[in-house]
Amino acid sequence: MKYLFNCIVAILAVVLVLSCSKEKSLTKSNIILIMADDLGYNELGCYGQKIIKTPNIDRLAKEGMKFTQFYSGSPVCAPSRCVLLTGLHTGHAYVRDNYELGGFRDEEEGGQLPLPEGTKTIGTILKENGYVTGVIGKWGLGGPGSTGIPNKQGFDYFYGYLCQKQAHNYYPTHLWENEEWDTLDNKFFMPHQKLDGDPEDPASYEKYRGNDYALDKMSEKALAFLEQNKDTSFFLYLPVTVPHLAIQVPEDEPSLEEYKRIIPDSPYVGNKGYLPHPYPKAAYAGMITRMDREIGKIIQFLKKNHQDKNTIVLFTSDNGPTYNRIGGSDSEFFESNKPFSGLKGSLNEGGIRVPLVVWWPGKIEPGSVSDHIGAFQDILPTITEISELKTGNDIDGLSFYPTLIRQDNQEMHNYLYWEFPSYGGQVAVRMGKWKAIGKGLLKNPDNPIELYDLEIDVAEQQNVAPEYPEVIQQINEIIKTSRTPSEKFPFPVLDSILQ
């Protein structure tokens, strides 16, 4: 009898341990990381936008924390995504510029330079520690069949564009679901062409639309992922394609008619790249508002399923807003980069300072605003600290978790570093109030470093380098010691410093 009693006690103990373990695994914080594509710092209502409506993201800021001095990993798509996923800035990251391997046609789809096998990403770290991991949106770090596809970089599930060139069209013939081609109800058309028809005739633009809008498909898959994994701990990375060109939004977008009434507009005929549109400004605004609506659906799902208190949502953009007048866009009209100078492709503030909104009910003080200086390399260690995991010392990022919960032990960067071997060749350093930037270094390696005091000159209009030679000396030492040469992305003037 005593033996039977002891057996029952032992079994109950095991059941209790397993139950507690299961409960602990289910109480890990869920993480949703949403990244817009080419969204400017000032294109959200909570950051000052006056025309484009973003009520759901604005609500996240009102209920959470808004960062005012946060930076992307790079001024263009692929390297910025690499920095975000690996925690390495562009002096150490494997991908330091866009690197195209294919064309725009379906049969030419090659993607971009793939991440190597064995890369440590946010996905691999969380997956190895019990999270279900998913990415839905634009990948850009490895095309079909390569080592860089999401399923080989720590993600259990993928849906979206593997190739950035394919993502120039919101009505593609297909998206990818894991490693399988998912055929959409759209006919192929080139994402870069001029209007063939009367600009004033709506029928002239019908050929640039389809039936399945990529953003809507990705939103459906995101909600399905959340439903399937609502009883476990998950990490969902959502690199949506809005508002990257081409300008395309379904005619059923409710805000489109409103924007048409209030925005002065004229047809864009495709003469500066991408696709024509009869109301380019209104449609651009409509794209952002539609993205905001889909984000609202995700938040509604979390609240409905009582997951809002156990889920942290981060929203940001991969770089600054797109070039003026390209593809029908008008960053000047929307004041997309206000109050900064520079756009996408520039290491000036407008090209790399991006919005960051973090929502975590019960953990973050509502309506918080932080001037903490951080960048994409900090997202990996922040997420791992939230998940009570270790990242090691082989990354460039620092966790900003203490800032989120208002602890006073926030570790600060001595500096932030960027290099970009394109658009003339650029390098930049943020050190406290100082911002240093070198431009045109590929053609003119002797171009002097410019220096700006961001406390009084956030628009980078007055170069004060001649007045502070000691600061320039510090900057030069940072540039010399903060990078390693890259075989894929040579930067001769910087590489020669290390020889």
Short mmCIF file of C-alpha atoms in Angstrom, two decimals:
data_model
loop_
_atom_site.label_atom_id
_atom_site.label_comp_id
_atom_site.label_asym_id
_atom_site.label_seq_id
_atom_site.Cartn_x
_atom_site.Cartn_y
_atom_site.Cartn_z
CA MET A 1 0.00 0.00 0.00
CA LYS A 2 2.85 2.34 0.93
CA TYR A 3 4.50 1.50 -2.42
CA LEU A 4 1.30 2.36 -4.29
CA PHE A 5 0.99 5.65 -2.37
CA ASN A 6 4.57 6.58 -3.21
CA CYS A 7 3.96 5.80 -6.90
CA ILE A 8 0.87 8.02 -6.95
CA VAL A 9 2.79 10.85 -5.28
CA ALA A 10 5.62 10.50 -7.80
CA ILE A 11 3.21 10.52 -10.74
CA LEU A 12 1.44 13.60 -9.38
CA ALA A 13 4.80 15.33 -8.93
CA VAL A 14 5.75 14.61 -12.54
CA VAL A 15 2.38 15.85 -13.77
CA LEU A 16 2.79 19.01 -11.69
CA VAL A 17 6.28 19.64 -13.07
CA LEU A 18 5.12 19.08 -16.64
CA SER A 19 2.12 21.32 -16.05
CA CYS A 20 4.30 24.08 -14.65
CA SER A 21 6.78 23.70 -17.49
CA LYS A 22 3.97 23.95 -20.02
CA GLU A 23 2.51 26.96 -18.22
CA LYS A 24 5.95 28.62 -18.17
CA SER A 25 6.45 27.99 -21.88
CA LEU A 26 3.06 29.54 -22.59
CA THR A 27 3.81 32.64 -20.54
CA LYS A 28 6.88 33.71 -22.52
CA SER A 29 6.15 37.06 -24.08
CA ASN A 30 4.92 36.84 -27.65
CA ILE A 31 6.65 39.23 -30.04
CA ILE A 32 5.34 40.89 -33.20
CA LEU A 33 7.82 43.01 -35.15
CA ILE A 34 6.20 45.06 -37.93
CA MET A 35 8.42 46.89 -40.39
CA ALA A 36 7.09 49.20 -43.10
CA ASP A 37 9.03 49.71 -46.33
CA ASP A 38 10.29 53.23 -47.15
CA LEU A 39 7.97 54.85 -44.61
CA GLY A 40 9.20 58.30 -43.59
CA TYR A 41 9.64 59.50 -40.01
CA ASN A 42 6.85 62.04 -40.53
CA GLU A 43 4.37 59.81 -42.38
CA LEU A 44 2.51 58.75 -39.22
CA GLY A 45 0.05 60.91 -37.34
CA CYS A 46 1.84 60.27 -34.05
CA TYR A 47 5.02 61.72 -35.56
CA GLY A 48 3.37 64.81 -37.01
CA GLN A 49 1.75 63.80 -40.31
CA LYS A 50 -1.20 66.08 -41.13
CA ILE A 51 -2.74 64.43 -44.22
CA ILE A 52 -2.27 60.65 -44.08
CA LYS A 53 -4.50 58.92 -41.50
CA THR A 54 -2.90 56.23 -39.31
CA PRO A 55 -5.29 55.87 -36.35
CA ASN A 56 -4.25 52.36 -35.30
CA ILE A 57 -0.52 53.02 -35.18
CA ASP A 58 -1.25 56.33 -33.46
CA ARG A 59 -3.20 54.40 -30.83
CA LEU A 60 -0.24 52.08 -30.28
CA ALA A 61 1.90 55.15 -29.60
CA LYS A 62 -0.73 56.59 -27.26
CA GLU A 63 -0.91 53.33 -25.33
CA GLY A 64 2.82 52.57 -25.56
CA MET A 65 6.15 54.27 -26.23
CA LYS A 66 7.35 56.42 -29.13
CA PHE A 67 11.07 56.76 -29.84
CA THR A 68 12.33 60.00 -31.37
CA GLN A 69 16.00 59.13 -31.97
CA PHE A 70 15.89 55.66 -33.47
CA TYR A 71 17.72 54.64 -36.64
CA SER A 72 17.45 52.01 -39.35
CA GLY A 73 20.31 49.71 -40.20
CA SER A 74 20.91 51.27 -43.62
CA PRO A 75 19.29 53.75 -46.03
CA VAL A 76 18.11 50.93 -48.34
CA CYS A 77 16.20 47.67 -48.02
CA ALA A 78 18.40 44.56 -47.91
CA PRO A 79 21.25 45.73 -45.66
CA SER A 80 18.79 47.30 -43.24
CA ARG A 81 17.00 43.95 -42.92
CA CYS A 82 20.29 42.15 -42.41
CA VAL A 83 21.24 44.49 -39.57
CA LEU A 84 17.85 44.05 -37.93
CA LEU A 85 17.95 40.25 -38.04
CA THR A 86 21.60 39.76 -37.03
CA GLY A 87 22.36 42.61 -34.62
CA LEU A 88 25.44 43.62 -36.66
CA HIS A 89 25.79 47.14 -38.06
CA THR A 90 26.90 47.63 -41.67
CA GLY A 91 30.57 47.71 -40.75
CA HIS A 92 30.26 44.05 -39.77
CA ALA A 93 27.08 42.79 -41.46
CA TYR A 94 27.26 40.26 -44.29
CA VAL A 95 24.89 42.33 -46.48
CA ARG A 96 25.90 46.00 -46.77
CA ASP A 97 24.03 47.11 -49.91
CA ASN A 98 21.35 45.84 -52.24
CA TYR A 99 22.83 43.02 -54.34
CA GLU A 100 20.57 41.86 -57.14
CA LEU A 101 20.79 38.35 -58.60
CA GLY A 102 17.85 38.29 -60.99
CA GLY A 103 15.34 40.27 -63.01
CA PHE A 104 11.71 41.36 -62.78
CA ARG A 105 10.11 38.58 -64.82
CA ASP A 106 8.93 35.42 -63.11
CA GLU A 107 11.45 33.27 -64.95
CA GLU A 108 14.24 35.66 -63.89
CA GLU A 109 13.48 35.63 -60.17
CA GLY A 110 16.80 35.33 -58.39
CA GLY A 111 16.40 37.38 -55.26
CA GLN A 112 19.24 39.18 -53.56
CA LEU A 113 22.53 38.09 -52.00
CA PRO A 114 21.57 35.24 -49.64
CA LEU A 115 22.50 35.06 -46.01
CA PRO A 116 25.03 32.25 -45.52
CA GLU A 117 24.11 28.97 -43.90
CA GLY A 118 24.54 29.13 -40.13
CA THR A 119 23.83 32.86 -39.76
CA LYS A 120 22.59 33.67 -36.27
CA THR A 121 19.33 35.60 -36.63
CA ILE A 122 16.52 36.59 -34.31
CA GLY A 123 14.65 33.67 -35.86
CA THR A 124 17.29 31.04 -35.10
CA ILE A 125 17.75 32.22 -31.52
CA LEU A 126 14.06 32.22 -30.68
CA LYS A 127 13.30 28.99 -32.54
CA GLU A 128 16.07 27.19 -30.66
CA ASN A 129 14.47 28.35 -27.42
CA GLY A 130 10.93 27.14 -27.99
CA TYR A 131 9.28 29.91 -29.98
CA VAL A 132 7.24 29.27 -33.10
CA THR A 133 8.71 31.71 -35.61
CA GLY A 134 7.12 33.23 -38.69
CA VAL A 135 7.92 35.91 -41.26
CA ILE A 136 5.28 37.36 -43.57
CA GLY A 137 6.12 40.10 -46.03
CA LYS A 138 9.20 41.05 -48.07
CA TRP A 139 12.35 39.07 -47.34
CA GLY A 140 15.15 40.29 -49.64
CA LEU A 141 17.96 38.19 -48.12
CA GLY A 142 17.99 35.19 -50.42
CA GLY A 143 16.03 33.99 -53.43
CA PRO A 144 14.37 30.64 -54.19
CA GLY A 145 16.52 27.62 -53.40
CA SER A 146 19.30 29.63 -51.73
CA THR A 147 20.84 29.38 -48.26
CA GLY A 148 19.16 32.66 -47.36
CA ILE A 149 15.49 31.72 -47.54
CA PRO A 150 13.58 32.27 -44.27
CA ASN A 151 13.04 28.55 -43.60
CA LYS A 152 16.83 28.14 -43.50
CA GLN A 153 17.33 31.21 -41.32
CA GLY A 154 15.31 30.25 -38.26
CA PHE A 155 11.72 30.70 -39.39
CA ASP A 156 9.18 27.90 -39.19
CA TYR A 157 6.82 29.68 -41.57
CA PHE A 158 7.20 32.15 -44.43
CA TYR A 159 4.73 33.85 -46.72
CA GLY A 160 5.44 36.70 -49.08
CA TYR A 161 8.03 38.00 -51.52
CA LEU A 162 11.45 36.37 -51.52
CA CYS A 163 12.75 38.86 -54.10
CA GLN A 164 12.68 42.63 -53.68
CA LYS A 165 12.24 43.17 -57.42
CA GLN A 166 9.06 41.09 -57.40
CA ALA A 167 7.85 43.35 -54.60
CA HIS A 168 7.74 46.34 -56.96
CA ASN A 169 4.27 45.06 -57.91
CA TYR A 170 1.43 44.66 -55.38
CA TYR A 171 -0.39 42.41 -57.87
CA PRO A 172 2.24 39.71 -58.52
CA THR A 173 1.49 36.39 -60.19
CA HIS A 174 2.66 34.61 -57.04
CA LEU A 175 3.97 34.84 -53.53
CA TRP A 176 5.96 32.17 -51.72
CA GLU A 177 4.61 30.00 -48.91
CA ASN A 178 7.64 28.46 -47.30
CA GLU A 179 9.43 27.04 -50.38
CA GLU A 180 6.29 26.61 -52.47
CA TRP A 181 5.03 28.92 -55.23
CA ASP A 182 1.55 30.24 -54.30
CA THR A 183 -0.24 31.25 -57.50
CA LEU A 184 -2.37 34.40 -57.21
CA ASP A 185 -5.28 35.54 -59.36
CA ASN A 186 -3.19 38.12 -61.21
CA LYS A 187 -1.75 38.28 -64.70
CA PHE A 188 1.89 39.21 -65.14
CA PHE A 189 2.81 42.75 -66.14
CA MET A 190 6.11 44.59 -65.83
CA PRO A 191 6.32 46.78 -62.70
CA HIS A 192 8.17 49.50 -64.62
CA GLN A 193 6.42 50.92 -67.69
CA LYS A 194 4.95 54.10 -69.12
CA LEU A 195 1.27 54.71 -69.70
CA ASP A 196 -0.06 53.57 -73.04
CA GLY A 197 -3.34 55.46 -73.34
CA ASP A 198 -5.17 58.62 -72.32
CA PRO A 199 -3.97 59.84 -68.87
CA GLU A 200 -7.45 61.19 -68.13
CA ASP A 201 -9.24 57.93 -68.96
CA PRO A 202 -9.55 55.57 -65.93
CA ALA A 203 -9.66 52.59 -68.29
CA SER A 204 -6.04 53.28 -69.29
CA TYR A 205 -4.88 52.16 -65.84
CA GLU A 206 -6.85 48.93 -65.51
CA LYS A 207 -3.98 46.89 -66.93
CA TYR A 208 -1.90 47.77 -63.84
CA ARG A 209 -4.25 46.02 -61.41
CA GLY A 210 -5.19 42.46 -60.55
CA ASN A 211 -7.52 40.65 -58.19
CA ASP A 212 -5.24 39.56 -55.35
CA TYR A 213 -3.58 42.48 -53.54
CA ALA A 214 -0.38 41.32 -51.86
CA LEU A 215 -0.84 43.30 -48.64
CA ASP A 216 -4.30 41.77 -48.11
CA LYS A 217 -2.98 38.25 -48.72
CA MET A 218 -0.17 38.80 -46.24
CA SER A 219 -2.59 40.17 -43.65
CA GLU A 220 -4.77 37.06 -44.01
CA LYS A 221 -1.74 34.83 -43.48
CA ALA A 222 -0.62 36.85 -40.46
CA LEU A 223 -3.98 36.45 -38.76
CA ALA A 224 -3.97 32.74 -39.59
CA PHE A 225 -0.50 32.41 -38.04
CA LEU A 226 -1.70 34.09 -34.87
CA GLU A 227 -4.75 31.85 -34.72
CA GLN A 228 -2.70 28.69 -35.21
CA ASN A 229 -0.20 29.67 -32.53
CA LYS A 230 -2.37 31.40 -29.96
CA ASP A 231 -1.68 28.64 -27.43
CA THR A 232 2.10 28.78 -27.65
CA SER A 233 4.85 31.40 -27.60
CA PHE A 234 5.46 32.97 -30.99
CA PHE A 235 7.59 35.50 -32.82
CA LEU A 236 6.00 37.04 -35.90
CA TYR A 237 8.13 39.28 -38.12
CA LEU A 238 6.01 41.34 -40.53
CA PRO A 239 8.15 43.25 -43.06
CA VAL A 240 5.21 44.63 -45.05
CA THR A 241 5.87 46.27 -48.44
CA VAL A 242 3.95 49.52 -47.89
CA PRO A 243 4.56 52.25 -48.99
CA HIS A 244 7.38 51.12 -51.30
CA LEU A 245 6.65 51.88 -54.95
CA ALA A 246 4.87 51.13 -57.21
CA ILE A 247 1.85 53.17 -56.12
CA GLN A 248 -1.01 50.66 -56.14
CA VAL A 249 -4.03 50.33 -53.89
CA PRO A 250 -7.36 48.55 -54.51
CA GLU A 251 -10.21 50.73 -55.69
CA ASP A 252 -12.24 49.54 -52.68
CA GLU A 253 -9.89 51.33 -50.26
CA PRO A 254 -12.36 53.52 -48.30
CA SER A 255 -9.87 56.34 -47.74
CA LEU A 256 -9.05 56.69 -51.44
CA GLU A 257 -12.09 58.82 -52.29
CA GLU A 258 -11.51 60.99 -49.24
CA TYR A 259 -7.90 61.58 -50.21
CA LYS A 260 -8.94 62.39 -53.79
CA ARG A 261 -11.17 65.16 -52.44
CA ILE A 262 -8.57 66.82 -50.23
CA ILE A 263 -5.27 66.26 -52.10
CA PRO A 264 -4.44 68.24 -55.27
CA ASP A 265 -3.38 65.60 -57.74
CA SER A 266 -2.59 64.94 -61.39
CA PRO A 267 -1.91 61.69 -63.28
CA TYR A 268 1.49 60.08 -63.13
CA VAL A 269 2.29 58.47 -66.48
CA GLY A 270 5.26 56.32 -65.50
CA ASN A 271 7.96 58.54 -66.98
CA LYS A 272 10.14 58.31 -63.85
CA GLY A 273 10.01 54.61 -63.12
CA TYR A 274 7.45 52.19 -61.70
CA LEU A 275 3.78 52.16 -62.77
CA PRO A 276 1.38 54.92 -63.84
CA HIS A 277 -1.46 56.01 -61.58
CA PRO A 278 -4.28 58.54 -62.14
CA TYR A 279 -4.16 59.81 -58.52
CA PRO A 280 -0.65 59.10 -57.23
CA LYS A 281 -0.72 61.21 -54.05
CA ALA A 282 -4.16 60.00 -52.99
CA ALA A 283 -3.23 56.39 -53.69
CA TYR A 284 0.07 56.70 -51.81
CA ALA A 285 -1.79 57.98 -48.76
CA GLY A 286 -4.39 55.23 -49.24
CA MET A 287 -1.68 52.56 -49.21
CA ILE A 288 -0.43 53.71 -45.81
CA THR A 289 -3.94 53.97 -44.38
CA ARG A 290 -4.74 50.45 -45.63
CA MET A 291 -1.58 49.13 -43.95
CA ASP A 292 -2.66 50.87 -40.74
CA ARG A 293 -6.08 49.17 -41.01
CA GLU A 294 -4.49 45.73 -41.30
CA ILE A 295 -2.31 46.44 -38.27
CA GLY A 296 -5.49 47.34 -36.43
CA LYS A 297 -6.88 43.88 -37.22
CA ILE A 298 -3.84 42.28 -35.58
CA ILE A 299 -4.29 44.33 -32.41
CA GLN A 300 -8.01 43.47 -32.36
CA PHE A 301 -7.12 39.78 -32.61
CA LEU A 302 -4.72 40.03 -29.67
CA LYS A 303 -7.32 41.77 -27.53
CA LYS A 304 -10.11 39.39 -28.51
CA ASN A 305 -7.97 36.39 -27.57
CA HIS A 306 -6.66 37.97 -24.36
CA GLN A 307 -3.10 37.99 -25.66
CA ASP A 308 -2.57 41.74 -25.52
CA LYS A 309 -1.07 41.66 -22.03
CA ASN A 310 1.44 38.98 -23.07
CA THR A 311 2.45 40.34 -26.47
CA ILE A 312 4.88 43.11 -27.32
CA VAL A 313 4.39 44.83 -30.69
CA LEU A 314 7.15 46.88 -32.32
CA PHE A 315 6.54 49.03 -35.39
CA THR A 316 9.28 50.68 -37.46
CA SER A 317 10.45 51.33 -41.04
CA ASP A 318 13.43 49.92 -42.92
CA ASN A 319 14.73 53.34 -44.02
CA GLY A 320 13.60 56.86 -44.88
CA PRO A 321 10.99 57.88 -47.45
CA THR A 322 11.51 57.43 -51.17
CA TYR A 323 12.95 59.95 -53.59
CA ASN A 324 10.94 63.00 -54.63
CA ARG A 325 9.00 62.62 -57.86
CA ILE A 326 10.19 59.06 -58.51
CA GLY A 327 7.41 56.63 -59.42
CA GLY A 328 4.74 59.23 -58.75
CA SER A 329 5.78 59.71 -55.11
CA ASP A 330 5.95 63.14 -53.52
CA SER A 331 7.85 63.12 -50.23
CA GLU A 332 8.04 66.91 -50.37
CA PHE A 333 4.24 67.29 -50.49
CA PHE A 334 3.69 64.98 -47.50
CA GLU A 335 6.75 66.40 -45.68
CA SER A 336 7.71 62.75 -45.28
CA ASN A 337 11.16 63.35 -43.81
CA LYS A 338 10.33 66.45 -41.74
CA PRO A 339 12.28 67.92 -39.96
CA PHE A 340 15.31 66.22 -41.49
CA SER A 341 17.28 66.45 -44.71
CA GLY A 342 17.92 63.45 -46.93
CA LEU A 343 15.72 60.66 -48.23
CA LYS A 344 16.12 56.95 -48.94
CA GLY A 345 19.69 56.19 -50.03
CA SER A 346 21.18 58.96 -47.90
CA LEU A 347 22.96 58.67 -44.55
CA ASN A 348 21.62 62.08 -43.62
CA GLU A 349 18.99 61.90 -40.88
CA GLY A 350 16.08 61.74 -43.31
CA GLY A 351 17.45 58.55 -44.85
CA ILE A 352 18.01 56.60 -41.64
CA ARG A 353 16.08 58.13 -38.73
CA VAL A 354 12.86 56.15 -38.56
CA PRO A 355 9.79 55.82 -36.37
CA LEU A 356 9.75 53.22 -33.62
CA VAL A 357 6.57 52.59 -31.68
CA VAL A 358 6.48 49.88 -29.01
CA TRP A 359 3.23 48.63 -27.49
CA TRP A 360 3.22 46.35 -24.45
CA PRO A 361 0.15 46.79 -22.23
CA GLY A 362 0.86 46.55 -18.54
CA LYS A 363 4.62 46.86 -19.05
CA ILE A 364 5.11 50.16 -20.88
CA GLU A 365 3.76 53.39 -19.43
CA PRO A 366 1.09 54.69 -21.86
CA GLY A 367 2.00 57.80 -23.81
CA SER A 368 5.72 57.45 -23.16
CA VAL A 369 8.19 59.28 -25.38
CA SER A 370 11.86 58.32 -25.36
CA ASP A 371 14.85 60.16 -26.79
CA HIS A 372 17.05 57.10 -26.27
CA ILE A 373 19.50 56.80 -29.18
CA GLY A 374 19.26 53.34 -30.73
CA ALA A 375 19.28 51.50 -34.04
CA PHE A 376 18.24 48.28 -35.76
CA GLN A 377 21.17 46.31 -34.32
CA ASP A 378 19.54 46.83 -30.91
CA ILE A 379 16.33 45.00 -31.78
CA LEU A 380 17.85 41.50 -31.56
CA PRO A 381 19.28 41.92 -28.04
CA THR A 382 16.12 43.69 -26.90
CA ILE A 383 13.94 40.83 -28.07
CA THR A 384 16.21 38.22 -26.53
CA GLU A 385 16.26 40.05 -23.20
CA ILE A 386 12.47 40.23 -23.25
CA SER A 387 12.55 36.46 -23.82
CA GLU A 388 15.13 35.99 -21.03
CA LEU A 389 17.70 34.64 -23.47
CA LYS A 390 21.39 35.35 -24.01
CA THR A 391 22.87 36.73 -27.23
CA GLY A 392 26.59 36.64 -26.43
CA ASN A 393 29.10 39.38 -27.14
CA ASP A 394 29.44 38.93 -30.89
CA ILE A 395 26.91 41.59 -31.95
CA ASP A 396 26.95 45.38 -32.15
CA GLY A 397 23.55 45.98 -30.58
CA LEU A 398 22.53 46.90 -27.05
CA SER A 399 19.16 46.02 -25.54
CA PHE A 400 16.80 48.94 -24.92
CA TYR A 401 14.56 46.77 -22.70
CA PRO A 402 15.38 48.92 -19.62
CA THR A 403 14.09 51.99 -21.47
CA LEU A 404 10.81 50.23 -22.24
CA ILE A 405 10.10 49.45 -18.60
CA ARG A 406 11.58 52.68 -17.23
CA GLN A 407 14.55 51.13 -15.44
CA ASP A 408 17.55 53.38 -14.81
CA ASN A 409 20.21 50.87 -15.89
CA GLN A 410 19.99 51.50 -19.66
CA GLU A 411 23.34 50.88 -21.34
CA MET A 412 24.18 53.55 -23.90
CA HIS A 413 26.06 53.36 -27.20
CA ASN A 414 29.33 55.21 -27.36
CA TYR A 415 28.47 55.70 -31.02
CA LEU A 416 26.41 54.34 -33.92
CA TYR A 417 28.14 53.48 -37.19
CA TRP A 418 26.94 53.12 -40.80
CA GLU A 419 28.71 52.56 -44.08
CA PHE A 420 27.02 52.39 -47.46
CA PRO A 421 29.13 51.62 -50.55
CA SER A 422 26.57 53.07 -52.96
CA TYR A 423 24.97 56.38 -53.91
CA GLY A 424 28.49 57.79 -54.20
CA GLY A 425 29.87 55.95 -51.17
CA GLN A 426 28.92 57.16 -47.69
CA VAL A 427 29.93 56.66 -44.07
CA ALA A 428 28.28 58.11 -40.95
CA VAL A 429 28.75 58.15 -37.18
CA ARG A 430 26.34 59.32 -34.47
CA MET A 431 28.21 60.11 -31.23
CA GLY A 432 26.12 61.81 -28.59
CA LYS A 433 24.90 65.09 -30.05
CA TRP A 434 27.35 64.83 -32.96
CA LYS A 435 26.53 63.44 -36.38
CA ALA A 436 29.42 62.98 -38.82
CA ILE A 437 28.94 62.02 -42.45
CA GLY A 438 31.25 61.45 -45.38
CA LYS A 439 29.80 61.60 -48.90
CA GLY A 440 30.97 60.87 -52.43
CA LEU A 441 33.87 58.79 -51.14
CA LEU A 442 33.95 56.37 -54.07
CA LYS A 443 34.83 59.12 -56.56
CA ASN A 444 36.60 61.49 -54.18
CA PRO A 445 38.24 59.58 -51.31
CA ASP A 446 39.66 62.83 -49.92
CA ASN A 447 36.26 64.41 -49.40
CA PRO A 448 36.26 65.85 -45.86
CA ILE A 449 33.99 64.51 -43.14
CA GLU A 450 31.08 66.82 -42.37
CA LEU A 451 30.01 67.38 -38.75
CA TYR A 452 26.65 68.52 -37.38
CA ASP A 453 25.42 69.33 -33.88
CA LEU A 454 22.00 67.63 -33.85
CA GLU A 455 20.94 69.41 -30.67
CA ILE A 456 20.70 72.69 -32.58
CA ASP A 457 20.84 71.55 -36.24
CA VAL A 458 18.75 68.43 -36.70
CA ALA A 459 18.36 69.26 -40.42
CA GLU A 460 22.16 69.05 -40.87
CA GLN A 461 22.49 72.41 -42.55
CA GLN A 462 25.57 73.88 -40.87
CA ASN A 463 28.81 71.90 -41.16
CA VAL A 464 30.88 72.70 -38.07
CA ALA A 465 33.76 70.31 -38.76
CA PRO A 466 36.39 73.10 -39.07
CA GLU A 467 35.50 74.30 -35.56
CA TYR A 468 35.89 70.90 -33.87
CA PRO A 469 39.03 69.14 -35.15
CA GLU A 470 39.21 67.07 -31.96
CA VAL A 471 35.75 65.61 -32.64
CA ILE A 472 36.72 64.82 -36.24
CA GLN A 473 39.79 63.04 -34.91
CA GLN A 474 37.57 60.88 -32.69
CA ILE A 475 35.27 60.16 -35.63
CA ASN A 476 38.16 59.07 -37.82
CA GLU A 477 39.33 56.67 -35.12
CA ILE A 478 35.80 55.22 -34.84
CA ILE A 479 35.65 54.68 -38.59
CA LYS A 480 39.03 52.97 -38.50
CA THR A 481 38.15 50.57 -35.69
CA SER A 482 34.45 49.89 -36.25
CA ARG A 483 34.51 47.77 -39.37
CA THR A 484 35.98 44.84 -41.21
CA PRO A 485 36.47 44.73 -45.00
CA SER A 486 33.85 42.92 -47.05
CA GLU A 487 34.67 40.87 -50.13
CA LYS A 488 31.13 41.30 -51.45
CA PHE A 489 30.94 45.02 -50.73
CA PRO A 490 34.38 46.59 -51.19
CA PHE A 491 34.78 50.17 -50.04
CA PRO A 492 38.31 51.13 -51.17
CA VAL A 493 38.79 54.32 -49.18
CA LEU A 494 37.73 52.59 -45.95
CA ASP A 495 39.42 49.29 -46.70
CA SER A 496 42.75 51.05 -47.27
CA ILE A 497 42.66 52.40 -43.71
CA LEU A 498 42.95 48.86 -42.37
CA GLN A 499 45.82 47.72 -44.61
#
